Amino acid sequence: MCLIVNGREVAVPEDPRVSLLDLLRERLDLTGTKKGCNQGACGACTVLVEGERIVSCLALAVQYDGRCITTIEGLAGNGELHPLQQAFIDHDGFQCGYCTPGQICSAVAMVGEVRRGVPSHVTSDLAAERVALDRDEVRERMSGNLCRCGAYNGIVDAIFDAFGDSPEEEAR
Amino acid sequence: MSLREKAKQRLQATAMSMVQKAVALAPDAWVPGGDPDPLIHHRNGLIGAPIPRLDAPEKVTGTARFAAEVPLDGMLYAALVYSTIAKGRLVSLDTSAAEAAPGVALVMTHRNAPRLKPLPTFTSNLRSAAQDSLPVLQDDRIHWNGQPVALVLAETQDQADYAKSLLHPVYEPGHAITRFAEAKAAGLETGAMMGMRFKDEIGDAETVLAACPVTVDEVYSTPRHNHNALELHAVTVVWDGDDLTVHDATQKLAHTAWSLAHAFDLAELQVRVFSPYVGGGFGGKGLWQHQLLAAAAARLAGRPVRLVLSREGVYRIVGGRTLTEQRLAIGARPDGRFKALVHLGTVAMTPHNNMPEPLIMGTRGSYAARALRLEVQAARVDMIANTFMRGPGEAVGTFALESAVDELAVRLGMDPIELRLLNEPEKEPTSGLPFSLREVEKIFRDGAERFGWSRRSQTPGQRRQGEWLIGMGVARGTYPHNRMPGGAARLTVTRDGRATVEFAGQEMGMGTATVHAQVTAERLGLPMTHVIATVGDSTLPGRVMAVASAQTASFGAAIAATHKKLVKELIGLAGNDGPLAGLSPDQVGGLNAGLAKLDDPTRHESYASILSRAGQAELTVEATAPLPLETMHWSMHSHSAMFCEVRVNAVTGEIRVSRILGAFDCGRILNARTAASQFRGAIIMGIGLALMEETQFDERNGRIMNASLAEYHVPVHMDVPDIEVMWTDTPDPHAPMGAHGVGEIGITGTAAAIANAVFNATGKRIRDLPITLDKLL
């Protein structure tokens, strides 16, 4: 049994209690994915599973046999920054930096959800084919990612900078 | 508190008051800051530039390693068992099943824990970082509900957590005082801390108040709060013989090293604490029991240990802000001039710590009332030690004060801004000291114009859009300019025109290293790219906590002193046969990668040239900052004018903050980008304080009930509108760099501005935080 993490094949741990988060942090030394509550309440451990965002603390590693996981370390290749990573720097979308990897991974998948026309609590027309990426949509959809330093304005600005002009842009 | 500690405190207070009187009367020139920092005159340089934080690439790529992320060979994982009673004894604890569980290397209880020397609390000892004076796993006594009673070490976290579940402590409960009413009835004491006594009486305020034609006299209350930094408290420790290395998440780096050395009876240099990144602090990332327990367990097991608190664990063993009950009374003349101001607060602390939330601090210097009665009284509750949390004192104290001012404005039929400005004092009312900087009128006028204050209806409940009632509120925030003793730094200039500045500073997201690299580059006349700032290692110079918005000023003063010494030594090296010959250090400054005569920049020699003529590859100097006497000579404070617009749903009572603006009077801003983020972040914590945050404490058994991020609500993206911030950028002539700290001012005043806006929207005055929707229905 194995899963693919950032393109690399990784054995599923023998202990079935191991969460995907602990597999990443403690066994693969991929510590970019953060542990903020281990209860699915803060979003710091958000990773991408084939483009979908999940909180890896509530995911058992064994459940992801054969699946492709992308973490903050695998978001951009070849030492480059993902456009959203650069936008977070440009808009000071963080202070301590602890929630940042989760915010970035979450936002990448969130834009994919908008692109697919998935409505949110603040979407006014649930039947619409296309959902506009406005500030309230971003705020509502990112509300599962807490930032105690309060970099929320910068995060929303960064998301718009990276994705706002072309909401149709393929979320990587 | 013991009689000895009380006597010590009284002595400290007496000594402090004598020093204060002497320093207040000294000539300006004798006091640090008497001569303005030359940096104040640097315009159009790096100071204030919105330079991105230097550690940004590491933080956005996940390569910044926090305390729980340092890999060590042979490392064990720890899990803690927390007491479920508030007071009493641990009668029995059978460890055999846990010890036999898979992967378990050690079960540590008071029976086998190494003996540790008790620590003085950090509010009573300048070197200590300890929050309370309790023994750590040394005996069978229980002091609070949540106290660690056992620690398990295992090969993996899952194994440690499972083994922990096999431990079933048996307790003999004692009588715990967990009800605030009972604690108050058992006795109140006037708060005193670090030589300050939280009591001021000027005139007979109660009598004056009673005779005033217009008065407000109300009770305001705020609940307990927790910091909830996103990073869990974590520590990775390893012993090498008697040398201890600790990877910690701390805002008290050098103090933690001293404390661990003291507890384990080692020399201070035998303990090295690293903390290059801290995932948020807000007052909570200090020395709690987990660092001592991890080090003790690692010593016992003979292997490295990682201890990461669970989120529940953070609530159990990391204290937060106390609850407060505050009486706030203002007596005024019909024209609005204050005659009497009364602010009395009652707070909780424990028998083993001393943190009487100093909620009158913001009231002391705010308004020109001739009769004042201010006091903080504390009751002792059996609970986890309460501690400092962002804007300690002012965050909750200004809620009462600035709500009451708004209530008075309503009674007088006056605009609340005009009422505040009418009562601006000319000198600090309690100390009589002159202000070093005070532009309160400017921030209110500029803020009001930008916010559109003139569109506010003075009568509440006048603006409505559909179901939504709309209101505007304003309040003033205030926070002292603090500088800590212990500032020191090391500065190195190399022959290739580069520099390194090193100090035992803490980086919790404020941008400490970035800002000091910026300041150092500006002083030296080097580009930012040529300066490295290194922090996060206890063996670097300086012993300054990142608290009280004081870190930037404390290390800034040290770097200024270090730079001065460096210039002197460079001039000595330059000798008598170069362009700087005959010049004194005061006549030169850093320019174009070298030194130049201030009024004749053609007399210039580069660092490369000076060092190479002297045959040196580099020059390193170290210096310490002078004692922070300036804060006893001038009244030094930051101020804010907070403007807020809220929308309150008339049907459901739901409250949304739709607009918020902060105008700040905080001296020179050193980095517009990182400062704006500090302002915004604190304002957001103020939104939490106003509308949602509350640590729910079960008064029956002293246990925190909502020990999770799901049940303790902090502001999320959807709760936060675009926040406008603006500042005067007027330097404080007596502060290092002309700058004040900016980390805490933003939370002060914010809760009152929101409460006042809620009143303006609905006509309902909420005096008990948080303002949840049930209180508006």
mmCIF file of N, CA and C in Angstrom, chain A residues 15 17-19 22 25-27 29 31-37 39 41-42 44 72-73 81 85 88-92 94-101 103-104 122 135-136 139-140 142-143 145-153 155-156, chain B residues 52-53 56-57 59-62 64-66 68-69 77 156 158-159 162 226-232 278-280 282 306 311 389 508-509 673-674 677-678 680-681 684-685 693 708-710 712 714-718 720-723:
data_model
loop_
_atom_site.group_PDB
_atom_site.id
_atom_site.type_symbol
_atom_site.label_atom_id
_atom_site.label_comp_id
_atom_site.label_asym_id
_atom_site.label_seq_id
_atom_site.Cartn_x
_atom_site.Cartn_y
_atom_site.Cartn_z
ATOM 1 N N ASP A 15 0.903 1.380 11.427
ATOM 2 C CA ASP A 15 -0.036 1.723 12.494
ATOM 3 C C ASP A 15 -1.238 2.449 11.876
ATOM 4 N N ARG A 17 -3.532 4.036 13.139
ATOM 5 C CA ARG A 17 -3.984 5.253 13.839
ATOM 6 C C ARG A 17 -3.325 6.515 13.290
ATOM 7 N N VAL A 18 -2.280 6.345 12.490
ATOM 8 C CA VAL A 18 -1.496 7.519 12.070
ATOM 9 C C VAL A 18 -2.311 8.394 11.111
ATOM 10 N N SER A 19 -2.450 9.630 11.471
ATOM 11 C CA SER A 19 -3.171 10.554 10.596
ATOM 12 C C SER A 19 -2.289 10.935 9.417
ATOM 13 N N ASP A 22 0.186 13.512 10.653
ATOM 14 C CA ASP A 22 1.365 12.999 11.364
ATOM 15 C C ASP A 22 2.300 12.238 10.422
ATOM 16 N N ARG A 25 4.251 15.101 8.767
ATOM 17 C CA ARG A 25 5.131 15.867 9.652
ATOM 18 C C ARG A 25 6.188 15.017 10.339
ATOM 19 N N GLU A 26 5.764 13.853 10.859
ATOM 20 C CA GLU A 26 6.665 13.102 11.727
ATOM 21 C C GLU A 26 7.434 12.000 10.997
ATOM 22 N N ARG A 27 6.904 11.514 9.876
ATOM 23 C CA ARG A 27 7.581 10.394 9.213
ATOM 24 C C ARG A 27 8.209 10.788 7.885
ATOM 25 N N ASP A 29 9.005 14.077 7.229
ATOM 26 C CA ASP A 29 9.694 15.356 7.462
ATOM 27 C C ASP A 29 9.177 16.459 6.545
ATOM 28 N N THR A 31 7.279 19.205 7.093
ATOM 29 C CA THR A 31 6.703 19.939 8.225
ATOM 30 C C THR A 31 6.033 21.244 7.804
ATOM 31 N N GLY A 32 5.947 21.474 6.502
ATOM 32 C CA GLY A 32 5.241 22.674 6.042
ATOM 33 C C GLY A 32 3.760 22.622 6.368
ATOM 34 N N THR A 33 3.186 21.424 6.426
ATOM 35 C CA THR A 33 1.785 21.263 6.815
ATOM 36 C C THR A 33 1.715 21.337 8.335
ATOM 37 N N LYS A 34 0.881 22.237 8.852
ATOM 38 C CA LYS A 34 0.949 22.567 10.280
ATOM 39 C C LYS A 34 -0.147 21.911 11.100
ATOM 40 N N LYS A 35 0.154 21.724 12.387
ATOM 41 C CA LYS A 35 -0.834 21.208 13.330
ATOM 42 C C LYS A 35 -1.246 22.351 14.263
ATOM 43 N N GLY A 36 -2.501 22.787 14.144
ATOM 44 C CA GLY A 36 -2.961 23.900 14.992
ATOM 45 C C GLY A 36 -4.002 23.467 15.997
ATOM 46 N N CYS A 37 -4.707 22.358 15.721
ATOM 47 C CA CYS A 37 -5.710 21.907 16.698
ATOM 48 C C CYS A 37 -5.874 20.406 16.699
ATOM 49 N N GLN A 39 -8.084 18.817 15.351
ATOM 50 C CA GLN A 39 -9.511 18.540 15.515
ATOM 51 C C GLN A 39 -10.331 19.052 14.342
ATOM 52 N N ALA A 41 -10.575 22.080 13.258
ATOM 53 C CA ALA A 41 -11.222 23.368 13.538
ATOM 54 C C ALA A 41 -10.454 24.570 13.019
ATOM 55 N N CYS A 42 -9.200 24.395 12.620
ATOM 56 C CA CYS A 42 -8.401 25.590 12.321
ATOM 57 C C CYS A 42 -7.898 25.665 10.884
ATOM 58 N N ALA A 44 -5.092 24.697 9.579
ATOM 59 C CA ALA A 44 -3.646 24.842 9.379
ATOM 60 C C ALA A 44 -3.046 23.633 8.665
ATOM 61 N N ILE A 72 2.229 21.959 0.776
ATOM 62 C CA ILE A 72 2.811 23.272 0.456
ATOM 63 C C ILE A 72 4.182 23.111 -0.199
ATOM 64 N N GLU A 73 4.905 22.061 0.204
ATOM 65 C CA GLU A 73 6.247 21.866 -0.363
ATOM 66 C C GLU A 73 6.177 21.465 -1.835
ATOM 67 N N LEU A 81 8.276 29.928 -6.900
ATOM 68 C CA LEU A 81 7.113 30.136 -6.063
ATOM 69 C C LEU A 81 5.850 30.006 -6.906
ATOM 70 N N GLN A 85 1.842 31.981 -3.672
ATOM 71 C CA GLN A 85 2.883 32.166 -2.653
ATOM 72 C C GLN A 85 3.517 33.543 -2.798
ATOM 73 N N PHE A 88 1.119 36.173 -1.563
ATOM 74 C CA PHE A 88 1.095 36.262 -0.089
ATOM 75 C C PHE A 88 2.242 37.149 0.401
ATOM 76 N N ILE A 89 3.409 37.034 -0.229
ATOM 77 C CA ILE A 89 4.532 37.901 0.160
ATOM 78 C C ILE A 89 4.207 39.352 -0.196
ATOM 79 N N ASP A 90 3.711 39.561 -1.401
ATOM 80 C CA ASP A 90 3.463 40.926 -1.871
ATOM 81 C C ASP A 90 2.413 41.645 -1.021
ATOM 82 N N HIS A 91 1.441 40.901 -0.500
ATOM 83 C CA HIS A 91 0.334 41.534 0.246
ATOM 84 C C HIS A 91 0.436 41.303 1.750
ATOM 85 N N ASP A 92 1.585 40.821 2.220
ATOM 86 C CA ASP A 92 1.782 40.540 3.644
ATOM 87 C C ASP A 92 0.608 39.714 4.176
ATOM 88 N N PHE A 94 0.414 37.254 5.924
ATOM 89 C CA PHE A 94 0.744 36.455 7.116
ATOM 90 C C PHE A 94 1.608 37.311 8.016
ATOM 91 N N GLN A 95 1.702 36.874 9.274
ATOM 92 C CA GLN A 95 2.693 37.462 10.165
ATOM 93 C C GLN A 95 3.582 36.341 10.698
ATOM 94 N N CYS A 96 3.051 35.532 11.632
ATOM 95 C CA CYS A 96 3.901 34.468 12.183
ATOM 96 C C CYS A 96 4.179 33.388 11.150
ATOM 97 N N GLY A 97 3.284 33.210 10.188
ATOM 98 C CA GLY A 97 3.520 32.236 9.126
ATOM 99 C C GLY A 97 3.024 30.841 9.423
ATOM 100 N N TYR A 98 2.377 30.650 10.567
ATOM 101 C CA TYR A 98 2.016 29.279 10.938
ATOM 102 C C TYR A 98 0.776 28.779 10.190
ATOM 103 N N CYS A 99 -0.197 29.645 9.967
ATOM 104 C CA CYS A 99 -1.399 29.198 9.253
ATOM 105 C C CYS A 99 -1.216 29.270 7.747
ATOM 106 N N THR A 100 -0.094 29.867 7.315
ATOM 107 C CA THR A 100 0.108 30.232 5.916
ATOM 108 C C THR A 100 0.041 29.057 4.934
ATOM 109 N N PRO A 101 0.765 27.959 5.184
ATOM 110 C CA PRO A 101 0.666 26.850 4.220
ATOM 111 C C PRO A 101 -0.771 26.361 4.053
ATOM 112 N N GLN A 103 -3.528 28.141 4.559
ATOM 113 C CA GLN A 103 -4.291 29.174 3.846
ATOM 114 C C GLN A 103 -4.036 29.057 2.338
ATOM 115 N N ILE A 104 -2.773 28.872 1.982
ATOM 116 C CA ILE A 104 -2.411 28.837 0.560
ATOM 117 C C ILE A 104 -3.011 27.599 -0.117
ATOM 118 N N VAL A 122 -22.908 32.323 0.878
ATOM 119 C CA VAL A 122 -23.206 33.703 0.479
ATOM 120 C C VAL A 122 -23.534 33.842 -1.013
ATOM 121 N N ARG A 135 -15.275 39.454 -2.952
ATOM 122 C CA ARG A 135 -14.575 39.392 -1.667
ATOM 123 C C ARG A 135 -15.354 38.592 -0.629
ATOM 124 N N ASP A 136 -16.677 38.718 -0.640
ATOM 125 C CA ASP A 136 -17.445 37.961 0.338
ATOM 126 C C ASP A 136 -17.402 36.462 0.056
ATOM 127 N N ARG A 139 -14.121 35.370 1.417
ATOM 128 C CA ARG A 139 -14.122 35.358 2.891
ATOM 129 C C ARG A 139 -14.914 34.171 3.424
ATOM 130 N N GLU A 140 -16.078 33.963 2.874
ATOM 131 C CA GLU A 140 -16.926 32.865 3.336
ATOM 132 C C GLU A 140 -16.211 31.516 3.124
ATOM 133 N N MET A 142 -13.092 30.867 2.770
ATOM 134 C CA MET A 142 -11.814 30.706 3.474
ATOM 135 C C MET A 142 -11.998 30.707 4.992
ATOM 136 N N SER A 143 -13.234 30.754 5.455
ATOM 137 C CA SER A 143 -13.467 30.903 6.894
ATOM 138 C C SER A 143 -13.082 29.674 7.719
ATOM 139 N N ASN A 145 -10.157 28.501 7.596
ATOM 140 C CA ASN A 145 -8.725 28.671 7.847
ATOM 141 C C ASN A 145 -8.526 29.858 8.778
ATOM 142 N N LEU A 146 -8.245 29.546 10.052
ATOM 143 C CA LEU A 146 -8.080 30.614 11.038
ATOM 144 C C LEU A 146 -6.698 31.235 10.932
ATOM 145 N N CYS A 147 -6.631 32.546 11.207
ATOM 146 C CA CYS A 147 -5.351 33.248 11.295
ATOM 147 C C CYS A 147 -5.427 34.118 12.528
ATOM 148 N N ARG A 148 -4.714 33.742 13.580
ATOM 149 C CA ARG A 148 -4.826 34.504 14.827
ATOM 150 C C ARG A 148 -4.042 35.818 14.754
ATOM 151 N N CYS A 149 -3.035 35.877 13.884
ATOM 152 C CA CYS A 149 -2.328 37.153 13.722
ATOM 153 C C CYS A 149 -3.223 38.168 13.019
ATOM 154 N N GLY A 150 -4.268 37.708 12.373
ATOM 155 C CA GLY A 150 -5.190 38.640 11.728
ATOM 156 C C GLY A 150 -4.668 39.193 10.416
ATOM 157 N N ALA A 151 -4.158 38.311 9.567
ATOM 158 C CA ALA A 151 -3.664 38.766 8.256
ATOM 159 C C ALA A 151 -4.741 38.624 7.186
ATOM 160 N N TYR A 152 -6.001 38.578 7.625
ATOM 161 C CA TYR A 152 -7.097 38.262 6.699
ATOM 162 C C TYR A 152 -7.176 39.210 5.494
ATOM 163 N N ASN A 153 -7.006 40.496 5.709
ATOM 164 C CA ASN A 153 -7.085 41.440 4.579
ATOM 165 C C ASN A 153 -6.028 41.113 3.530
ATOM 166 N N ILE A 155 -4.545 38.285 3.039
ATOM 167 C CA ILE A 155 -4.807 36.978 2.410
ATOM 168 C C ILE A 155 -5.824 37.141 1.273
ATOM 169 N N VAL A 156 -6.905 37.887 1.555
ATOM 170 C CA VAL A 156 -7.922 38.095 0.518
ATOM 171 C C VAL A 156 -7.317 38.862 -0.664
ATOM 172 N N PRO B 52 9.225 43.951 2.355
ATOM 173 C CA PRO B 52 8.653 42.641 2.724
ATOM 174 C C PRO B 52 9.515 41.943 3.770
ATOM 175 N N ARG B 53 8.850 41.178 4.630
ATOM 176 C CA ARG B 53 9.597 40.528 5.708
ATOM 177 C C ARG B 53 10.634 39.566 5.133
ATOM 178 N N ALA B 56 9.896 35.829 4.626
ATOM 179 C CA ALA B 56 8.671 35.513 3.879
ATOM 180 C C ALA B 56 8.810 34.274 2.987
ATOM 181 N N PRO B 57 9.890 34.125 2.210
ATOM 182 C CA PRO B 57 9.960 32.938 1.344
ATOM 183 C C PRO B 57 9.883 31.634 2.138
ATOM 184 N N LYS B 59 8.383 31.173 4.955
ATOM 185 C CA LYS B 59 7.048 30.989 5.526
ATOM 186 C C LYS B 59 6.015 30.565 4.473
ATOM 187 N N VAL B 60 6.129 31.038 3.255
ATOM 188 C CA VAL B 60 5.128 30.658 2.245
ATOM 189 C C VAL B 60 5.441 29.313 1.580
ATOM 190 N N THR B 61 6.658 28.820 1.760
ATOM 191 C CA THR B 61 6.981 27.525 1.155
ATOM 192 C C THR B 61 6.977 26.401 2.188
ATOM 193 N N GLY B 62 6.734 26.737 3.439
ATOM 194 C CA GLY B 62 6.683 25.702 4.469
ATOM 195 C C GLY B 62 8.048 25.220 4.905
ATOM 196 N N ALA B 64 10.169 27.112 6.825
ATOM 197 C CA ALA B 64 10.520 27.679 8.135
ATOM 198 C C ALA B 64 10.262 26.605 9.186
ATOM 199 N N ARG B 65 11.266 26.254 9.949
ATOM 200 C CA ARG B 65 11.084 25.173 10.942
ATOM 201 C C ARG B 65 10.727 25.753 12.307
ATOM 202 N N PHE B 66 9.554 25.382 12.777
ATOM 203 C CA PHE B 66 9.103 25.796 14.105
ATOM 204 C C PHE B 66 9.589 24.764 15.134
ATOM 205 N N ALA B 68 8.424 22.389 16.941
ATOM 206 C CA ALA B 68 8.059 20.967 16.888
ATOM 207 C C ALA B 68 8.563 20.311 15.618
ATOM 208 N N GLU B 69 9.373 21.021 14.857
ATOM 209 C CA GLU B 69 9.725 20.537 13.525
ATOM 210 C C GLU B 69 11.226 20.298 13.355
ATOM 211 N N TYR B 77 8.251 10.800 21.900
ATOM 212 C CA TYR B 77 7.113 11.721 21.914
ATOM 213 C C TYR B 77 6.432 11.685 23.276
ATOM 214 N N THR B 156 6.209 6.758 19.322
ATOM 215 C CA THR B 156 5.395 7.583 18.421
ATOM 216 C C THR B 156 4.343 8.336 19.251
ATOM 217 N N ASP B 158 1.181 8.431 18.642
ATOM 218 C CA ASP B 158 -0.015 7.601 18.828
ATOM 219 C C ASP B 158 0.167 6.632 19.990
ATOM 220 N N GLN B 159 1.373 6.097 20.111
ATOM 221 C CA GLN B 159 1.637 5.180 21.230
ATOM 222 C C GLN B 159 1.589 5.924 22.562
ATOM 223 N N TYR B 162 -2.039 6.661 23.407
ATOM 224 C CA TYR B 162 -2.768 5.468 23.846
ATOM 225 C C TYR B 162 -2.375 5.108 25.283
ATOM 226 N N ASN B 226 -8.430 33.459 26.045
ATOM 227 C CA ASN B 226 -7.190 32.728 25.760
ATOM 228 C C ASN B 226 -6.545 33.254 24.483
ATOM 229 N N HIS B 227 -5.200 33.189 24.472
ATOM 230 C CA HIS B 227 -4.445 33.764 23.350
ATOM 231 C C HIS B 227 -4.738 33.032 22.047
ATOM 232 N N ASN B 228 -4.716 31.701 22.120
ATOM 233 C CA ASN B 228 -4.993 30.880 20.936
ATOM 234 C C ASN B 228 -4.111 31.184 19.736
ATOM 235 N N ALA B 229 -2.816 31.321 19.974
ATOM 236 C CA ALA B 229 -1.887 31.355 18.840
ATOM 237 C C ALA B 229 -2.117 30.077 18.042
ATOM 238 N N LEU B 230 -2.008 30.161 16.715
ATOM 239 C CA LEU B 230 -2.313 28.983 15.905
ATOM 240 C C LEU B 230 -1.319 27.842 16.144
ATOM 241 N N GLU B 231 -0.069 28.198 16.374
ATOM 242 C CA GLU B 231 0.919 27.148 16.674
ATOM 243 C C GLU B 231 0.692 26.644 18.099
ATOM 244 N N LEU B 232 0.571 25.317 18.235
ATOM 245 C CA LEU B 232 0.469 24.723 19.565
ATOM 246 C C LEU B 232 1.796 24.921 20.292
ATOM 247 N N VAL B 278 8.242 31.741 15.840
ATOM 248 C CA VAL B 278 7.217 31.484 16.847
ATOM 249 C C VAL B 278 5.867 31.693 16.164
ATOM 250 N N GLY B 279 5.036 30.654 16.206
ATOM 251 C CA GLY B 279 3.759 30.719 15.488
ATOM 252 C C GLY B 279 2.686 31.471 16.247
ATOM 253 N N GLY B 280 2.974 32.707 16.552
ATOM 254 C CA GLY B 280 2.040 33.552 17.290
ATOM 255 C C GLY B 280 2.298 33.457 18.783
ATOM 256 N N PHE B 282 1.209 36.592 21.519
ATOM 257 C CA PHE B 282 0.143 37.405 22.131
ATOM 258 C C PHE B 282 0.191 37.388 23.656
ATOM 259 N N ARG B 306 10.219 15.244 22.179
ATOM 260 C CA ARG B 306 9.349 16.285 21.610
ATOM 261 C C ARG B 306 8.031 16.278 22.370
ATOM 262 N N ARG B 311 -4.471 20.918 21.614
ATOM 263 C CA ARG B 311 -5.168 22.213 21.776
ATOM 264 C C ARG B 311 -5.838 22.256 23.148
ATOM 265 N N MET B 389 -2.078 39.100 28.211
ATOM 266 C CA MET B 389 -2.565 38.840 26.863
ATOM 267 C C MET B 389 -2.684 40.199 26.186
ATOM 268 N N MET B 508 7.830 36.591 16.327
ATOM 269 C CA MET B 508 6.525 35.923 16.394
ATOM 270 C C MET B 508 5.615 36.391 15.275
ATOM 271 N N GLY B 509 6.214 37.100 14.309
ATOM 272 C CA GLY B 509 5.407 37.608 13.208
ATOM 273 C C GLY B 509 5.333 39.119 13.177
ATOM 274 N N ARG B 673 4.671 48.320 6.024
ATOM 275 C CA ARG B 673 3.984 47.065 5.738
ATOM 276 C C ARG B 673 3.770 46.242 7.013
ATOM 277 N N THR B 674 4.853 46.019 7.750
ATOM 278 C CA THR B 674 4.711 45.172 8.936
ATOM 279 C C THR B 674 3.924 45.903 10.028
ATOM 280 N N SER B 677 0.249 45.578 9.353
ATOM 281 C CA SER B 677 -0.234 44.241 9.697
ATOM 282 C C SER B 677 -0.398 44.078 11.202
ATOM 283 N N GLN B 678 0.508 44.691 11.968
ATOM 284 C CA GLN B 678 0.354 44.646 13.429
ATOM 285 C C GLN B 678 -0.912 45.392 13.863
ATOM 286 N N ARG B 680 -3.646 45.981 12.070
ATOM 287 C CA ARG B 680 -4.835 45.239 11.633
ATOM 288 C C ARG B 680 -5.051 43.991 12.488
ATOM 289 N N GLY B 681 -3.967 43.274 12.749
ATOM 290 C CA GLY B 681 -4.090 42.044 13.526
ATOM 291 C C GLY B 681 -4.651 42.303 14.911
ATOM 292 N N ILE B 684 -8.314 43.135 14.790
ATOM 293 C CA ILE B 684 -9.121 41.915 14.615
ATOM 294 C C ILE B 684 -9.283 41.191 15.952
ATOM 295 N N MET B 685 -8.218 41.181 16.758
ATOM 296 C CA MET B 685 -8.371 40.579 18.089
ATOM 297 C C MET B 685 -9.355 41.410 18.920
ATOM 298 N N GLU B 693 -15.207 36.386 21.788
ATOM 299 C CA GLU B 693 -14.247 35.592 22.554
ATOM 300 C C GLU B 693 -14.645 35.453 24.021
ATOM 301 N N SER B 708 -11.242 24.279 23.047
ATOM 302 C CA SER B 708 -10.953 23.917 21.655
ATOM 303 C C SER B 708 -11.218 25.120 20.760
ATOM 304 N N LEU B 709 -10.646 25.070 19.564
ATOM 305 C CA LEU B 709 -10.875 26.170 18.625
ATOM 306 C C LEU B 709 -12.252 26.090 17.975
ATOM 307 N N ALA B 710 -12.948 24.982 18.182
ATOM 308 C CA ALA B 710 -14.317 24.889 17.672
ATOM 309 C C ALA B 710 -15.267 25.626 18.607
ATOM 310 N N TYR B 712 -14.170 27.865 21.322
ATOM 311 C CA TYR B 712 -13.704 29.221 21.639
ATOM 312 C C TYR B 712 -13.638 29.935 20.306
ATOM 313 N N VAL B 714 -12.781 32.577 17.626
ATOM 314 C CA VAL B 714 -11.931 33.710 17.247
ATOM 315 C C VAL B 714 -12.449 34.225 15.908
ATOM 316 N N PRO B 715 -12.147 35.474 15.570
ATOM 317 C CA PRO B 715 -12.622 35.993 14.282
ATOM 318 C C PRO B 715 -12.086 35.164 13.116
ATOM 319 N N VAL B 716 -12.956 34.880 12.169
ATOM 320 C CA VAL B 716 -12.563 34.173 10.950
ATOM 321 C C VAL B 716 -12.639 35.162 9.784
ATOM 322 N N HIS B 717 -12.238 34.717 8.607
ATOM 323 C CA HIS B 717 -12.255 35.600 7.421
ATOM 324 C C HIS B 717 -13.565 36.387 7.324
ATOM 325 N N MET B 718 -14.695 35.674 7.495
ATOM 326 C CA MET B 718 -15.994 36.303 7.228
ATOM 327 C C MET B 718 -16.347 37.374 8.260
ATOM 328 N N VAL B 720 -14.316 39.668 9.268
ATOM 329 C CA VAL B 720 -13.368 40.782 9.183
ATOM 330 C C VAL B 720 -13.525 41.551 7.872
ATOM 331 N N PRO B 721 -13.930 42.807 7.960
ATOM 332 C CA PRO B 721 -14.013 43.622 6.745
ATOM 333 C C PRO B 721 -12.631 44.154 6.370
ATOM 334 N N ASP B 722 -12.547 44.867 5.265
ATOM 335 C CA ASP B 722 -11.294 45.551 4.949
ATOM 336 C C ASP B 722 -11.067 46.625 6.006
ATOM 337 N N ILE B 723 -9.914 46.587 6.611
ATOM 338 C CA ILE B 723 -9.626 47.488 7.734
ATOM 339 C C ILE B 723 -8.707 48.601 7.256
#
